[in-house]
Amino acid sequence: MLNSKCIAIVVAVDWDSIENVYRLSESLRGHLHSYELDIQVLVYNAPAEPEKHHLSPSINVFAWVPGYTPIVVNRNRCQQHLKRIMRANGCFGMVLDDDLVWHMKEAELDCILGVLLADQSDMAFLGLDGDPPIPKEYSRACPILDALLHLRKAGELSQGISDRYFADVKLANGEPPPFSHHDYYALKKEKFHARPFSLDLNDFVYKLYRGQATTRTQQSISAVTEVTGRERGGATLVLNPKILSVPNRSISLGGYVSRRSDMVMALSAFREGFRMHCTPPALRHVRSESFDSHDPAKLVSDVLGVALVESMIKKSNFKSEFEARARETITILTETNKMFSLFSKANGLKPDSLSSIDLMRYENQQTIECINHLVSYSSKDLPSMPPFS
């Protein structure tokens, strides 16, 4: 029988971001007053003499790891540590990213735990509010077309060039599918679900450059639902420690390590018969602009990770999935740059906004070059089945 008022929580954090864990701890303790919380932390990029540093008594460091280690390695160490604690203490568990704050009321968590236990759930993906720290290029493709369609309808784009571009854009009829602001691959010009645009143009560029929500906001659920097999694990609630034996896995190619190892873990657990659910938002992302600074490696690693997940879901050829996803990503980045060129001619854009547009175009081109390099590398070295790290 689980101790219904005890939760062990594991977090991996860069030493330079240790304040994030203090913030997370404070938010958890500020909302979950009746719960006994045991917050266990893995610190990577650890200082040379950690014993000289005085840490908050609200957390317990279970591992000091020198240097930087891949996310997949840290996740697996956290899972194994949490499994031992849960088995020893009979408590619930959580695996959380460090850049989160808790906001769910205690009574709502009590209710959700009751639903999950009644449904014999093994693990739940806790909903997240806010702007997730994904590659920020993902937040630009659809919103910039939303903006251009608005400007064209208002007669604020020069006819000649814009007409030629919009000749290929076909608006979809009917109710649009659920959107999230980073639904990158929803940019399909032949069947585009436009969203309303009511932002100041300069504010729009400011948010777009930083990867913040603009025309497309995150969708969240209002009740516990069963998983689809495509969920991410930035915040997971664990009810059965056995599921923690399912590892996070990644692949390495050309110096890149794939992201989305949490999705691979979730999909593997789903296929092994574990029962998993999704919950309404319990936490909120707190973005860090330094973390979200442009890094083409992050997007390239994401392309690798998504291709891996898709090949597992479809039981298809991994090499073909990667090459197809790489081509589609290059197409979207190229289209985004074309749209930026059109958008930069809009009236009322300030010099700072024009500079940000030029930077985004440069970032996209830099990422295209990285993807092309990896595709050429993969043509001779990428197997049809993924070589897991």
PDB file of C-alpha atoms in Angstrom, residues 14-168:
ATOM      1  CA  ASP A  14      23.418  22.011 -13.638  1.00  0.00           C
ATOM      2  CA  TRP A  15      25.357  23.448 -10.680  1.00  0.00           C
ATOM      3  CA  ASP A  16      25.114  26.871 -12.338  1.00  0.00           C
ATOM      4  CA  SER A  17      21.309  26.581 -12.120  1.00  0.00           C
ATOM      5  CA  ILE A  18      21.020  25.231  -8.569  1.00  0.00           C
ATOM      6  CA  GLU A  19      18.737  28.170  -7.699  1.00  0.00           C
ATOM      7  CA  ASN A  20      16.139  26.584  -9.987  1.00  0.00           C
ATOM      8  CA  VAL A  21      15.806  23.649  -7.590  1.00  0.00           C
ATOM      9  CA  TYR A  22      15.380  25.978  -4.613  1.00  0.00           C
ATOM     10  CA  ARG A  23      12.594  27.757  -6.496  1.00  0.00           C
ATOM     11  CA  LEU A  24      10.947  24.448  -7.392  1.00  0.00           C
ATOM     12  CA  SER A  25      11.239  23.209  -3.811  1.00  0.00           C
ATOM     13  CA  GLU A  26       9.704  26.394  -2.443  1.00  0.00           C
ATOM     14  CA  SER A  27       6.754  26.150  -4.832  1.00  0.00           C
ATOM     15  CA  LEU A  28       6.122  22.492  -3.950  1.00  0.00           C
ATOM     16  CA  ARG A  29       6.258  23.105  -0.208  1.00  0.00           C
ATOM     17  CA  GLY A  30       4.145  26.230  -0.580  1.00  0.00           C
ATOM     18  CA  HIS A  31       1.258  24.252  -2.103  1.00  0.00           C
ATOM     19  CA  LEU A  32       1.496  20.712  -0.742  1.00  0.00           C
ATOM     20  CA  HIS A  33       1.370  21.440   2.987  1.00  0.00           C
ATOM     21  CA  SER A  34       0.123  18.008   4.101  1.00  0.00           C
ATOM     22  CA  TYR A  35       2.661  16.037   2.090  1.00  0.00           C
ATOM     23  CA  GLU A  36       6.033  14.802   3.264  1.00  0.00           C
ATOM     24  CA  LEU A  37       8.362  15.797   0.412  1.00  0.00           C
ATOM     25  CA  ASP A  38      11.805  14.270  -0.063  1.00  0.00           C
ATOM     26  CA  ILE A  39      13.564  16.251  -2.827  1.00  0.00           C
ATOM     27  CA  GLN A  40      16.626  14.397  -4.123  1.00  0.00           C
ATOM     28  CA  VAL A  41      18.966  16.168  -6.547  1.00  0.00           C
ATOM     29  CA  LEU A  42      21.633  15.054  -9.009  1.00  0.00           C
ATOM     30  CA  VAL A  43      24.031  17.947  -9.616  1.00  0.00           C
ATOM     31  CA  TYR A  44      26.109  17.799 -12.804  1.00  0.00           C
ATOM     32  CA  ASN A  45      28.860  20.221 -13.774  1.00  0.00           C
ATOM     33  CA  ALA A  46      29.551  19.976 -10.048  1.00  0.00           C
ATOM     34  CA  PRO A  47      32.150  22.144  -8.285  1.00  0.00           C
ATOM     35  CA  ALA A  48      35.541  20.645  -7.454  1.00  0.00           C
ATOM     36  CA  GLU A  49      34.934  20.617  -3.698  1.00  0.00           C
ATOM     37  CA  PRO A  50      31.160  20.351  -3.203  1.00  0.00           C
ATOM     38  CA  GLU A  51      31.476  19.844   0.543  1.00  0.00           C
ATOM     39  CA  LYS A  52      32.503  23.494   0.876  1.00  0.00           C
ATOM     40  CA  HIS A  53      29.175  24.697  -0.475  1.00  0.00           C
ATOM     41  CA  HIS A  54      26.267  25.174   1.894  1.00  0.00           C
ATOM     42  CA  LEU A  55      23.025  24.073   0.285  1.00  0.00           C
ATOM     43  CA  SER A  56      19.463  24.671   1.337  1.00  0.00           C
ATOM     44  CA  PRO A  57      18.212  22.067   3.825  1.00  0.00           C
ATOM     45  CA  SER A  58      15.076  21.759   1.657  1.00  0.00           C
ATOM     46  CA  ILE A  59      16.954  19.489  -0.784  1.00  0.00           C
ATOM     47  CA  ASN A  60      19.255  16.456  -0.569  1.00  0.00           C
ATOM     48  CA  VAL A  61      22.022  15.937  -3.138  1.00  0.00           C
ATOM     49  CA  PHE A  62      22.378  12.235  -3.940  1.00  0.00           C
ATOM     50  CA  ALA A  63      25.053  12.605  -6.640  1.00  0.00           C
ATOM     51  CA  TRP A  64      27.716  15.162  -7.553  1.00  0.00           C
ATOM     52  CA  VAL A  65      28.723  14.632 -11.187  1.00  0.00           C
ATOM     53  CA  PRO A  66      31.783  16.470 -12.542  1.00  0.00           C
ATOM     54  CA  GLY A  67      31.450  17.961 -16.019  1.00  0.00           C
ATOM     55  CA  TYR A  68      28.475  17.882 -18.340  1.00  0.00           C
ATOM     56  CA  THR A  69      26.633  14.628 -18.896  1.00  0.00           C
ATOM     57  CA  PRO A  70      23.934  13.885 -21.486  1.00  0.00           C
ATOM     58  CA  ILE A  71      20.323  14.331 -20.367  1.00  0.00           C
ATOM     59  CA  VAL A  72      19.627  10.661 -21.036  1.00  0.00           C
ATOM     60  CA  VAL A  73      22.354   9.594 -18.572  1.00  0.00           C
ATOM     61  CA  ASN A  74      21.088  11.931 -15.850  1.00  0.00           C
ATOM     62  CA  ARG A  75      17.495  10.795 -16.340  1.00  0.00           C
ATOM     63  CA  ASN A  76      18.428   7.152 -15.977  1.00  0.00           C
ATOM     64  CA  ARG A  77      20.426   7.790 -12.800  1.00  0.00           C
ATOM     65  CA  CYS A  78      17.492   9.723 -11.363  1.00  0.00           C
ATOM     66  CA  GLN A  79      15.075   6.930 -12.226  1.00  0.00           C
ATOM     67  CA  GLN A  80      17.198   4.259 -10.572  1.00  0.00           C
ATOM     68  CA  HIS A  81      17.618   6.380  -7.434  1.00  0.00           C
ATOM     69  CA  LEU A  82      13.886   7.054  -7.250  1.00  0.00           C
ATOM     70  CA  LYS A  83      13.075   3.373  -7.720  1.00  0.00           C
ATOM     71  CA  ARG A  84      15.178   2.477  -4.686  1.00  0.00           C
ATOM     72  CA  ILE A  85      13.501   5.139  -2.529  1.00  0.00           C
ATOM     73  CA  MET A  86       9.991   4.168  -3.595  1.00  0.00           C
ATOM     74  CA  ARG A  87      10.593   0.495  -2.889  1.00  0.00           C
ATOM     75  CA  ALA A  88      12.112   1.242   0.491  1.00  0.00           C
ATOM     76  CA  ASN A  89       9.492   3.760   1.653  1.00  0.00           C
ATOM     77  CA  GLY A  90       6.335   2.780  -0.212  1.00  0.00           C
ATOM     78  CA  CYS A  91       5.812   6.354  -1.404  1.00  0.00           C
ATOM     79  CA  PHE A  92       4.770   8.101  -4.591  1.00  0.00           C
ATOM     80  CA  GLY A  93       7.515   9.457  -6.836  1.00  0.00           C
ATOM     81  CA  MET A  94       8.104  12.330  -9.230  1.00  0.00           C
ATOM     82  CA  VAL A  95      10.773  12.962 -11.857  1.00  0.00           C
ATOM     83  CA  LEU A  96      10.869  16.698 -12.595  1.00  0.00           C
ATOM     84  CA  ASP A  97      12.856  19.038 -14.811  1.00  0.00           C
ATOM     85  CA  ASP A  98      14.556  21.791 -12.848  1.00  0.00           C
ATOM     86  CA  ASP A  99      13.021  24.736 -14.750  1.00  0.00           C
ATOM     87  CA  LEU A 100       9.540  24.257 -13.293  1.00  0.00           C
ATOM     88  CA  VAL A 101       7.403  25.692 -10.510  1.00  0.00           C
ATOM     89  CA  TRP A 102       4.447  23.884  -8.932  1.00  0.00           C
ATOM     90  CA  HIS A 103       1.036  25.586  -8.955  1.00  0.00           C
ATOM     91  CA  MET A 104      -1.586  22.842  -8.498  1.00  0.00           C
ATOM     92  CA  LYS A 105      -3.614  23.049  -5.308  1.00  0.00           C
ATOM     93  CA  GLU A 106      -3.223  20.216  -2.831  1.00  0.00           C
ATOM     94  CA  ALA A 107      -6.893  19.235  -3.012  1.00  0.00           C
ATOM     95  CA  GLU A 108      -6.641  18.845  -6.783  1.00  0.00           C
ATOM     96  CA  LEU A 109      -3.560  16.632  -6.474  1.00  0.00           C
ATOM     97  CA  ASP A 110      -5.408  14.520  -3.889  1.00  0.00           C
ATOM     98  CA  CYS A 111      -8.254  14.080  -6.355  1.00  0.00           C
ATOM     99  CA  ILE A 112      -5.944  13.211  -9.256  1.00  0.00           C
ATOM    100  CA  LEU A 113      -4.072  10.640  -7.188  1.00  0.00           C
ATOM    101  CA  GLY A 114      -7.407   9.064  -6.273  1.00  0.00           C
ATOM    102  CA  VAL A 115      -8.390   8.791  -9.935  1.00  0.00           C
ATOM    103  CA  LEU A 116      -5.016   7.357 -10.932  1.00  0.00           C
ATOM    104  CA  LEU A 117      -5.029   4.774  -8.140  1.00  0.00           C
ATOM    105  CA  ALA A 118      -8.583   3.722  -8.997  1.00  0.00           C
ATOM    106  CA  ASP A 119      -7.510   3.232 -12.615  1.00  0.00           C
ATOM    107  CA  GLN A 120      -4.401   1.281 -11.545  1.00  0.00           C
ATOM    108  CA  SER A 121      -2.100   3.773 -13.228  1.00  0.00           C
ATOM    109  CA  ASP A 122       1.648   3.109 -13.168  1.00  0.00           C
ATOM    110  CA  MET A 123       2.764   6.600 -14.174  1.00  0.00           C
ATOM    111  CA  ALA A 124       1.212   9.927 -15.149  1.00  0.00           C
ATOM    112  CA  PHE A 125       2.519  12.821 -17.210  1.00  0.00           C
ATOM    113  CA  LEU A 126       1.821  15.997 -15.274  1.00  0.00           C
ATOM    114  CA  GLY A 127       0.535  18.794 -17.478  1.00  0.00           C
ATOM    115  CA  LEU A 128       2.782  21.851 -17.903  1.00  0.00           C
ATOM    116  CA  ASP A 129       1.826  25.474 -18.436  1.00  0.00           C
ATOM    117  CA  GLY A 130       4.001  28.228 -19.851  1.00  0.00           C
ATOM    118  CA  ASP A 131       6.479  28.331 -22.713  1.00  0.00           C
ATOM    119  CA  PRO A 132       8.432  25.087 -22.860  1.00  0.00           C
ATOM    120  CA  PRO A 133      12.196  25.320 -23.456  1.00  0.00           C
ATOM    121  CA  ILE A 134      12.114  23.641 -26.838  1.00  0.00           C
ATOM    122  CA  PRO A 135      14.277  24.709 -29.796  1.00  0.00           C
ATOM    123  CA  LYS A 136      12.792  28.154 -30.327  1.00  0.00           C
ATOM    124  CA  GLU A 137      12.755  27.744 -34.108  1.00  0.00           C
ATOM    125  CA  TYR A 138       9.730  25.515 -33.477  1.00  0.00           C
ATOM    126  CA  SER A 139       7.649  28.466 -32.322  1.00  0.00           C
ATOM    127  CA  ARG A 140       8.050  30.549 -35.480  1.00  0.00           C
ATOM    128  CA  ALA A 141       6.847  28.749 -38.591  1.00  0.00           C
ATOM    129  CA  CYS A 142       3.052  28.852 -38.250  1.00  0.00           C
ATOM    130  CA  PRO A 143       2.783  32.202 -36.415  1.00  0.00           C
ATOM    131  CA  ILE A 144       4.717  34.099 -39.092  1.00  0.00           C
ATOM    132  CA  LEU A 145       2.280  32.820 -41.718  1.00  0.00           C
ATOM    133  CA  ASP A 146      -0.631  33.795 -39.455  1.00  0.00           C
ATOM    134  CA  ALA A 147       0.867  37.296 -39.328  1.00  0.00           C
ATOM    135  CA  LEU A 148       1.394  37.514 -43.082  1.00  0.00           C
ATOM    136  CA  LEU A 149      -2.170  36.419 -43.816  1.00  0.00           C
ATOM    137  CA  HIS A 150      -3.413  39.140 -41.453  1.00  0.00           C
ATOM    138  CA  LEU A 151      -1.226  41.813 -43.085  1.00  0.00           C
ATOM    139  CA  ARG A 152      -2.277  40.736 -46.584  1.00  0.00           C
ATOM    140  CA  LYS A 153      -5.972  40.890 -45.685  1.00  0.00           C
ATOM    141  CA  ALA A 154      -5.416  44.372 -44.243  1.00  0.00           C
ATOM    142  CA  GLY A 155      -3.700  45.455 -47.473  1.00  0.00           C
ATOM    143  CA  GLU A 156      -0.400  46.076 -45.737  1.00  0.00           C
ATOM    144  CA  LEU A 157       1.780  43.952 -48.018  1.00  0.00           C
ATOM    145  CA  SER A 158       2.891  44.978 -51.501  1.00  0.00           C
ATOM    146  CA  GLN A 159       0.815  43.045 -54.004  1.00  0.00           C
ATOM    147  CA  GLY A 160       3.319  41.698 -56.540  1.00  0.00           C
ATOM    148  CA  ILE A 161       5.721  39.599 -54.494  1.00  0.00           C
ATOM    149  CA  SER A 162       3.227  38.600 -51.817  1.00  0.00           C
ATOM    150  CA  ASP A 163       0.663  37.415 -54.375  1.00  0.00           C
ATOM    151  CA  ARG A 164       3.219  35.075 -55.886  1.00  0.00           C
ATOM    152  CA  TYR A 165       4.017  33.634 -52.457  1.00  0.00           C
ATOM    153  CA  PHE A 166       0.401  33.236 -51.364  1.00  0.00           C
ATOM    154  CA  ALA A 167      -0.559  31.475 -54.600  1.00  0.00           C
ATOM    155  CA  ASP A 168       0.611  28.245 -52.930  1.00  0.00           C
TER     156      ASP A 168
END
